[in-house]
JSON list of C-alpha atoms in Angstrom, two decimals:
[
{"chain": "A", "resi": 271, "resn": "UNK", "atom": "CA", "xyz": [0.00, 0.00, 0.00]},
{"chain": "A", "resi": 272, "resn": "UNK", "atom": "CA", "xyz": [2.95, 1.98, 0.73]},
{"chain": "A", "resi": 273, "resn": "UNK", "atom": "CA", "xyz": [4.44, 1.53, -2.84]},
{"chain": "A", "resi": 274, "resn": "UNK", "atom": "CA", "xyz": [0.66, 2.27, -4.43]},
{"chain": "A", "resi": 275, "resn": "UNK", "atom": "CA", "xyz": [0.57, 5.47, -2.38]},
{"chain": "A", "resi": 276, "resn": "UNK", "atom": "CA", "xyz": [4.25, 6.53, -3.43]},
{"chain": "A", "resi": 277, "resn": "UNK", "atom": "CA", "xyz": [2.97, 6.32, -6.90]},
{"chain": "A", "resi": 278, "resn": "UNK", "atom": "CA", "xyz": [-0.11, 8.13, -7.02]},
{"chain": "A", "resi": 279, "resn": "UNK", "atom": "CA", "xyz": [1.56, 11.09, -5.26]},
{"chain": "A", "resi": 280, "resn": "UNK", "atom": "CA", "xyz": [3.97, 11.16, -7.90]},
{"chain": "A", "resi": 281, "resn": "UNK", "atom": "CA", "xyz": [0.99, 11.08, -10.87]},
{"chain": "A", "resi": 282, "resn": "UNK", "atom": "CA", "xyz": [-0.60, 13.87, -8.77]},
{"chain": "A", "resi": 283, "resn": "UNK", "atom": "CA", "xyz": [2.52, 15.79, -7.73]},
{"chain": "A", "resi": 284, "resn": "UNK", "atom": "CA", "xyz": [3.18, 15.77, -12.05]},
{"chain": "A", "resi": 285, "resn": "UNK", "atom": "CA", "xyz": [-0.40, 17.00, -13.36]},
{"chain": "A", "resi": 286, "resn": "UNK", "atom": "CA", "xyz": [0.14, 21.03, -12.45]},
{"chain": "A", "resi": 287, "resn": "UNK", "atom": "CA", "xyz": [-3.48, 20.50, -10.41]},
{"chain": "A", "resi": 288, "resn": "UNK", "atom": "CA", "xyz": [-2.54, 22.64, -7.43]},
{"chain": "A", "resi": 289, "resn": "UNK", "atom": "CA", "xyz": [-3.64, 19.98, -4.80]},
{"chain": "A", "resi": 290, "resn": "UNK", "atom": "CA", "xyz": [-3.74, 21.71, -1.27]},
{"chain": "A", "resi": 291, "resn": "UNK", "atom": "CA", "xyz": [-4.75, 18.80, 0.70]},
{"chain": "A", "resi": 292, "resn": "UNK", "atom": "CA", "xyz": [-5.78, 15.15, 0.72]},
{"chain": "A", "resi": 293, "resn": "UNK", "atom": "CA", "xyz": [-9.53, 13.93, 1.54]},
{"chain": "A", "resi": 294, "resn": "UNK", "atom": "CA", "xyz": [-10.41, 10.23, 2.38]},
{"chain": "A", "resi": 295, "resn": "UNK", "atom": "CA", "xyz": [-13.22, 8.45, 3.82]},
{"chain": "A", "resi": 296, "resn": "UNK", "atom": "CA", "xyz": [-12.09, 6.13, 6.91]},
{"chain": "A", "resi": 297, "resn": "UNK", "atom": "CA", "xyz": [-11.81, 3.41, 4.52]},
{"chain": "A", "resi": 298, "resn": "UNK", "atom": "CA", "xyz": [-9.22, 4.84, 2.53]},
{"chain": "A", "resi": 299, "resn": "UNK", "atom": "CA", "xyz": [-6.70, 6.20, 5.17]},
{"chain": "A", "resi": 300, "resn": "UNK", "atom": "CA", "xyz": [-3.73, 4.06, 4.72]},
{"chain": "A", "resi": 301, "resn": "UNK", "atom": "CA", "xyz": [-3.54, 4.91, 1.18]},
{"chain": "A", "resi": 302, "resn": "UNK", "atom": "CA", "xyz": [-4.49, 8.43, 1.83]},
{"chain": "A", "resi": 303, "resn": "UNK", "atom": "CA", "xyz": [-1.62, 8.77, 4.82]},
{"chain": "A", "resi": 304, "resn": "UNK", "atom": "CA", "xyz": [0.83, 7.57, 1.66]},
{"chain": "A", "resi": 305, "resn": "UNK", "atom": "CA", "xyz": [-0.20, 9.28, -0.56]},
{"chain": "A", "resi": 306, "resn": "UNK", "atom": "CA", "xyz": [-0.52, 12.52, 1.91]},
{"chain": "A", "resi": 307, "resn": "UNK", "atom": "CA", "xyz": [3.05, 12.37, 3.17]},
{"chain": "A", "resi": 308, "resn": "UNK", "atom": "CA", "xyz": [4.59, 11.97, -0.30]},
{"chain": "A", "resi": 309, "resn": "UNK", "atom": "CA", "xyz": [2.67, 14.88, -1.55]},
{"chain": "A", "resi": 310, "resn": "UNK", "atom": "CA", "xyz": [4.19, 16.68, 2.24]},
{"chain": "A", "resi": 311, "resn": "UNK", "atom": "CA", "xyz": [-0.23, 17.96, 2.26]},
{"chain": "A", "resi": 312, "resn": "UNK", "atom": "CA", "xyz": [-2.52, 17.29, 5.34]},
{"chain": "A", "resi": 313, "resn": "UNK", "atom": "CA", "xyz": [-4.90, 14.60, 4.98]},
{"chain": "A", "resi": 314, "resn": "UNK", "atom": "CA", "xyz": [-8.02, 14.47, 6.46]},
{"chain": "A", "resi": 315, "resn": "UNK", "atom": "CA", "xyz": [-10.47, 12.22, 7.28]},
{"chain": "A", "resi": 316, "resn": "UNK", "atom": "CA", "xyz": [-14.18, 12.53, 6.69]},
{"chain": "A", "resi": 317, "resn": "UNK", "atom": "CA", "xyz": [-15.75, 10.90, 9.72]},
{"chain": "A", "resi": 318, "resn": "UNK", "atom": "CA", "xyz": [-18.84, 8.47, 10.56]},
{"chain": "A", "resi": 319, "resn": "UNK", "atom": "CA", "xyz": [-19.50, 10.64, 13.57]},
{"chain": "A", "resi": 320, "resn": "UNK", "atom": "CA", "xyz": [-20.12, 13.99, 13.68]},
{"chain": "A", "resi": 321, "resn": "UNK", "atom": "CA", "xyz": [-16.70, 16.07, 15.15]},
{"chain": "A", "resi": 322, "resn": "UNK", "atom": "CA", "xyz": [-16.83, 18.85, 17.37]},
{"chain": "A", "resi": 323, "resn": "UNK", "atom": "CA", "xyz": [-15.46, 21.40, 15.84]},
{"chain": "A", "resi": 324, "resn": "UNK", "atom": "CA", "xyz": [-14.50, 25.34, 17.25]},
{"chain": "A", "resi": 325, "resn": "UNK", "atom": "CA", "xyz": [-17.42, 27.85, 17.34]},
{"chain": "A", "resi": 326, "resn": "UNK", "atom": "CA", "xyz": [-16.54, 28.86, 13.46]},
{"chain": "A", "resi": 327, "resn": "UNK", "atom": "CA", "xyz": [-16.70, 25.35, 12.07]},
{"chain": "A", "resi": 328, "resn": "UNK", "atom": "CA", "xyz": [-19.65, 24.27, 9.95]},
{"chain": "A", "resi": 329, "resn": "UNK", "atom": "CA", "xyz": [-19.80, 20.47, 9.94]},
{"chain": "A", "resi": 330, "resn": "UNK", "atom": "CA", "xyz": [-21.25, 19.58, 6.10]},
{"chain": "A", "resi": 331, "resn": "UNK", "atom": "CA", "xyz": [-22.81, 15.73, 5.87]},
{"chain": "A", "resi": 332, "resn": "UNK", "atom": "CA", "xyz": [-23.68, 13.66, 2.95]},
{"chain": "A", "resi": 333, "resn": "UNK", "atom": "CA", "xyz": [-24.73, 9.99, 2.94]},
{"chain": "A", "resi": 334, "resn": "UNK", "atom": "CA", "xyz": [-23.81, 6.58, 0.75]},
{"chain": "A", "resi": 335, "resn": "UNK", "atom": "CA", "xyz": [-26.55, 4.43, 0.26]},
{"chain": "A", "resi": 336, "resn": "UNK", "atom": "CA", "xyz": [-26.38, 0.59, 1.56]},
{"chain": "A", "resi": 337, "resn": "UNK", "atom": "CA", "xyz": [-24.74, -2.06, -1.25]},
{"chain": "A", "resi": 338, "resn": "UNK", "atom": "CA", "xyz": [-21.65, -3.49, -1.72]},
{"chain": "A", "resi": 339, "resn": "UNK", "atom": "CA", "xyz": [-20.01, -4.08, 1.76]},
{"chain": "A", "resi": 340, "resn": "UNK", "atom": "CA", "xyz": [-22.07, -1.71, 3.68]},
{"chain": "A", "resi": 341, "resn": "UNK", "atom": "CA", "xyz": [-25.12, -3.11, 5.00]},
{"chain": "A", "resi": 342, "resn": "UNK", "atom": "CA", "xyz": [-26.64, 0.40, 6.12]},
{"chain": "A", "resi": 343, "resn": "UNK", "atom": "CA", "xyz": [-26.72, 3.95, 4.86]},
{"chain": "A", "resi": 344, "resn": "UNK", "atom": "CA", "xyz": [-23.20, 5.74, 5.78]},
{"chain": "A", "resi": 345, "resn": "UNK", "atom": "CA", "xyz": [-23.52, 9.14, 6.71]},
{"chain": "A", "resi": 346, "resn": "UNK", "atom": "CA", "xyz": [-20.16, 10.93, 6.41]},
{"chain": "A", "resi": 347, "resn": "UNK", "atom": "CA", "xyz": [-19.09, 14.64, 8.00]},
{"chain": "A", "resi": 348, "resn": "UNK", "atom": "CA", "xyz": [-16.30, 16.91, 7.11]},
{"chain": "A", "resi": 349, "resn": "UNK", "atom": "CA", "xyz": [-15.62, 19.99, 8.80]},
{"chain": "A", "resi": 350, "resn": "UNK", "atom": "CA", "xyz": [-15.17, 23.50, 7.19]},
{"chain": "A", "resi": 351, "resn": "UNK", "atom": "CA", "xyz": [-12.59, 23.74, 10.02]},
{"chain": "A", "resi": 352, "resn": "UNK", "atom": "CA", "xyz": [-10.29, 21.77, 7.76]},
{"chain": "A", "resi": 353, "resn": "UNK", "atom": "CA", "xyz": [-11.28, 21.88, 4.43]},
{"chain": "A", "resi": 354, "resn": "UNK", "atom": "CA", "xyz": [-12.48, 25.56, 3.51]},
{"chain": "A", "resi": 355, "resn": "UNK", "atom": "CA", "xyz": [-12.92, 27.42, 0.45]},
{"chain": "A", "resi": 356, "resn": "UNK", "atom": "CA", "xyz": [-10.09, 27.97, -1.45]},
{"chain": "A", "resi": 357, "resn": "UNK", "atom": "CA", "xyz": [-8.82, 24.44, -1.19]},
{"chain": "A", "resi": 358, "resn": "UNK", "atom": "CA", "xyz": [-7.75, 21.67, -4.14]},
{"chain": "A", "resi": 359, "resn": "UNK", "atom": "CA", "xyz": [-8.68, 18.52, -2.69]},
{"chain": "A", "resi": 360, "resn": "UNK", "atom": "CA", "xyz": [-7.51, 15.23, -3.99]},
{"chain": "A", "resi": 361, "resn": "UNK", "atom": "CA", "xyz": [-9.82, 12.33, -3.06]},
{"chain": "A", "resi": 362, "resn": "UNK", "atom": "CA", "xyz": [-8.29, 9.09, -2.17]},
{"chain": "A", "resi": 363, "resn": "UNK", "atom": "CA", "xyz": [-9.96, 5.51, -1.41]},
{"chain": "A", "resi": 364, "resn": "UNK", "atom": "CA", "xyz": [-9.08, 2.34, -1.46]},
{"chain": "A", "resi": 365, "resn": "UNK", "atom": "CA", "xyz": [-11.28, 1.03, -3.93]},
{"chain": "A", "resi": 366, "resn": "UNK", "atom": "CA", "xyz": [-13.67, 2.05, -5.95]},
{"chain": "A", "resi": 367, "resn": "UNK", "atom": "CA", "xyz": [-16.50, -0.28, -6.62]},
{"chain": "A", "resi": 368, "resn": "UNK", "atom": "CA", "xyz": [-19.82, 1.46, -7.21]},
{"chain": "A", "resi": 369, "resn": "UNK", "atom": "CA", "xyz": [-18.26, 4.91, -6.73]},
{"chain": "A", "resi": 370, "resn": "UNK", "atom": "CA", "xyz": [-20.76, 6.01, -3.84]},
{"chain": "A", "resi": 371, "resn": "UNK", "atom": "CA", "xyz": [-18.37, 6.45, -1.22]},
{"chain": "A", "resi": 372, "resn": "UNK", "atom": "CA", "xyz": [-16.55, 8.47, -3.42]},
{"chain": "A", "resi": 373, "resn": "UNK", "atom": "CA", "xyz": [-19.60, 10.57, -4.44]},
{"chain": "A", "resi": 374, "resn": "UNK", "atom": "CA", "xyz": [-20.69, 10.84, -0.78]},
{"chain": "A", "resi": 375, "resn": "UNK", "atom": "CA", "xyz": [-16.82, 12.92, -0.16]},
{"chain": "A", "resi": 376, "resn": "UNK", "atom": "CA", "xyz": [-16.59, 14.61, -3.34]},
{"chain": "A", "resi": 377, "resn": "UNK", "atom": "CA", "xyz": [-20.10, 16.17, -2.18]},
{"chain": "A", "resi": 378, "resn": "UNK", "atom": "CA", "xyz": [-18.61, 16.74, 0.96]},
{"chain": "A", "resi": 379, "resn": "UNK", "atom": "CA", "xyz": [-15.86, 18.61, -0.22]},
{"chain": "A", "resi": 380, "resn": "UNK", "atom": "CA", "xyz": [-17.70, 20.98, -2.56]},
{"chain": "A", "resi": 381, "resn": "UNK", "atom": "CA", "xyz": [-20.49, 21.49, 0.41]},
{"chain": "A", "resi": 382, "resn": "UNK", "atom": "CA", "xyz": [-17.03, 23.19, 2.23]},
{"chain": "A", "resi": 383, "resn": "UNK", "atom": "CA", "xyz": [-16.22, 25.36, -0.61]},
{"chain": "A", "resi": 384, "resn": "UNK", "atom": "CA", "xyz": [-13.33, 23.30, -1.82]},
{"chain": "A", "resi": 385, "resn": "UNK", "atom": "CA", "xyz": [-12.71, 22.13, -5.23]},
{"chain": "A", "resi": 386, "resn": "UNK", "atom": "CA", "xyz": [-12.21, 18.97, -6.13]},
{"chain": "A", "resi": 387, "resn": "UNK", "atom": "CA", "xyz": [-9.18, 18.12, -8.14]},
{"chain": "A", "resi": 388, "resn": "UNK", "atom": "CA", "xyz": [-9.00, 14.68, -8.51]},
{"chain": "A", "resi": 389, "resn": "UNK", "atom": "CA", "xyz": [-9.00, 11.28, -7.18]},
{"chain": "A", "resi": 390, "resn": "UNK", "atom": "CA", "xyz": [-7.12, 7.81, -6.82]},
{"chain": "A", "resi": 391, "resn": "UNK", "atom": "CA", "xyz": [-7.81, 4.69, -6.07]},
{"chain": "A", "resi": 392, "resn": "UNK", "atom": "CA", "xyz": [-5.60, 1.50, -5.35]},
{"chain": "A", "resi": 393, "resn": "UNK", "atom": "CA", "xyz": [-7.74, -0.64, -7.11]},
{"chain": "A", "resi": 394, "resn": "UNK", "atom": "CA", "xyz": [-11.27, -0.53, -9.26]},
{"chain": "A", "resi": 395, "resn": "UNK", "atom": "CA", "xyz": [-13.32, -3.59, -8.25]},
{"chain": "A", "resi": 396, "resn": "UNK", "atom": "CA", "xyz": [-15.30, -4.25, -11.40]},
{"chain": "A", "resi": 397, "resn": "UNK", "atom": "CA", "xyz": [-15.75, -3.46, -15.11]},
{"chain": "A", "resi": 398, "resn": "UNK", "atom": "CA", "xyz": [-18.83, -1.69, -15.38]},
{"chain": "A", "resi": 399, "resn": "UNK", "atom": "CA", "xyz": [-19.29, 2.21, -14.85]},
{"chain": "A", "resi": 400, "resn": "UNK", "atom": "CA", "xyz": [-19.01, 3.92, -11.92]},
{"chain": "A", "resi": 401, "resn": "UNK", "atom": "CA", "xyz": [-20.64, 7.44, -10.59]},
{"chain": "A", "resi": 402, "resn": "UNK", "atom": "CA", "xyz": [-18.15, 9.33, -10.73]},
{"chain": "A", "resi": 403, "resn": "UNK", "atom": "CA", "xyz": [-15.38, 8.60, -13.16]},
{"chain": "A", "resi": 404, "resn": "UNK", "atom": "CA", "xyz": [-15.67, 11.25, -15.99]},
{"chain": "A", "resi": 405, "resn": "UNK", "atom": "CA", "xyz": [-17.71, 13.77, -13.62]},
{"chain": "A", "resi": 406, "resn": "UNK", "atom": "CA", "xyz": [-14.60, 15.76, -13.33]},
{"chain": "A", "resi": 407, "resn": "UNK", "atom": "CA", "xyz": [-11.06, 16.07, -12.79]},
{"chain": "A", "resi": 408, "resn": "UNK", "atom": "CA", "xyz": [-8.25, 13.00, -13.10]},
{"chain": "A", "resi": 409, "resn": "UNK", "atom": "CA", "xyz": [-8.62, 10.01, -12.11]},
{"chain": "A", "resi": 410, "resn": "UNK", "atom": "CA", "xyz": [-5.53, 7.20, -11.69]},
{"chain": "A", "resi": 411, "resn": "UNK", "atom": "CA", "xyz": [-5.92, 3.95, -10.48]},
{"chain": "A", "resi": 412, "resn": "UNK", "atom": "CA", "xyz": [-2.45, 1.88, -9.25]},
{"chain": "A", "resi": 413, "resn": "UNK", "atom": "CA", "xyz": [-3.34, -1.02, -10.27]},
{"chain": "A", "resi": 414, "resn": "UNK", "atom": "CA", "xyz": [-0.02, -2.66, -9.69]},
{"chain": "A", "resi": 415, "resn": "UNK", "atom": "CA", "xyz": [1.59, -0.51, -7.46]},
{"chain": "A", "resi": 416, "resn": "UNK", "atom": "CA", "xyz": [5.30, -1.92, -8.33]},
{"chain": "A", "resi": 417, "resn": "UNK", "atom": "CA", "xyz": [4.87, -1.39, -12.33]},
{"chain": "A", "resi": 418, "resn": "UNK", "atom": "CA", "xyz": [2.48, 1.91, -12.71]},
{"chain": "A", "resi": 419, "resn": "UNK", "atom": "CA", "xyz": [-0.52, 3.97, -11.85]},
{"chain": "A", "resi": 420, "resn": "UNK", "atom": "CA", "xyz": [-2.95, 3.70, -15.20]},
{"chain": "A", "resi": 421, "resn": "UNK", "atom": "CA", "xyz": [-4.76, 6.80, -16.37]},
{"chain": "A", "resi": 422, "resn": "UNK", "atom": "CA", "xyz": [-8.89, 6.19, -16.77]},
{"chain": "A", "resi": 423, "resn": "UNK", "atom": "CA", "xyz": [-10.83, 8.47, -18.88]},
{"chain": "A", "resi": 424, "resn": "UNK", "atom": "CA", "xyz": [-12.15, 11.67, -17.14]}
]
């Protein structure tokens, strides 16, 4: 995961997107945390329980239907005490298999005023289409971390 992370960063660090920081849901925070300190940007998490946050913070939510290996609806919460306008986030997850834990942050990240640059993802766990490659930004999968990160269409 280490190696997969290393690689990303360096797609990332190469694409003249600006990222300011690095966004993942709980599920994607050892890749994240690689990809994170190779890019030398915070990383945050977006949460299953809502933080406390200081008196200015606005805590956005946005939920992921059940399927896949979540039996029940996730809700997840970011705070505008870390991500705030003005920011280029880069999305990272594990994998990406129906894409709606990935929609559920990049929602997130825009309901914070952020933009979102991209995203990455270790692995993509089926053919078919997903919700949000092609909505925006790049996209790179490391599909085998030692030999490359692949492009997909965006």
């Amino acid at each position: 995961m280490a190696q997969c992370g290393q690689f990303l960063a360096h797609r990332f660090k190469h694409s003249g997107l600006g990222i300011t920081k690095v966004v993942a849901p709980r599920s994607g925070v050892i890749l994240a945390q690689g990809v994170a300190l190779n890019l030398q940007l915070p990383m945050v998490v977006a949460v299953t329980k809502s933080p406390m946050t200081s008196p200015d913070g606005v805590v956005h939510s946005s939920s992921r239907t059940a399927g896949g290996v979540y039996e029940d609806d996730q809700t997840l919460y970011l705070s505008t005490e870390f991500v705030r306008q003005g920011d280029k986030v880069l999305v990272i997850d594990d994998v990406l298999a129906s894409g709606k834990m990935a929609a559920a942050v990049v929602d997130l990240v825009k309901a914070c005023g952020a933009t979102v640059a991209g995203c990455g993802y270790a692995a993509q766990k089926s053919s078919r289409p997903v919700l949000c490659v092609g909505a925006f930004g790049v996209f790179y999968f490391c599909q085998d971390p030692v030999a490359r990160c692949v492009p997909v269409s965006s």
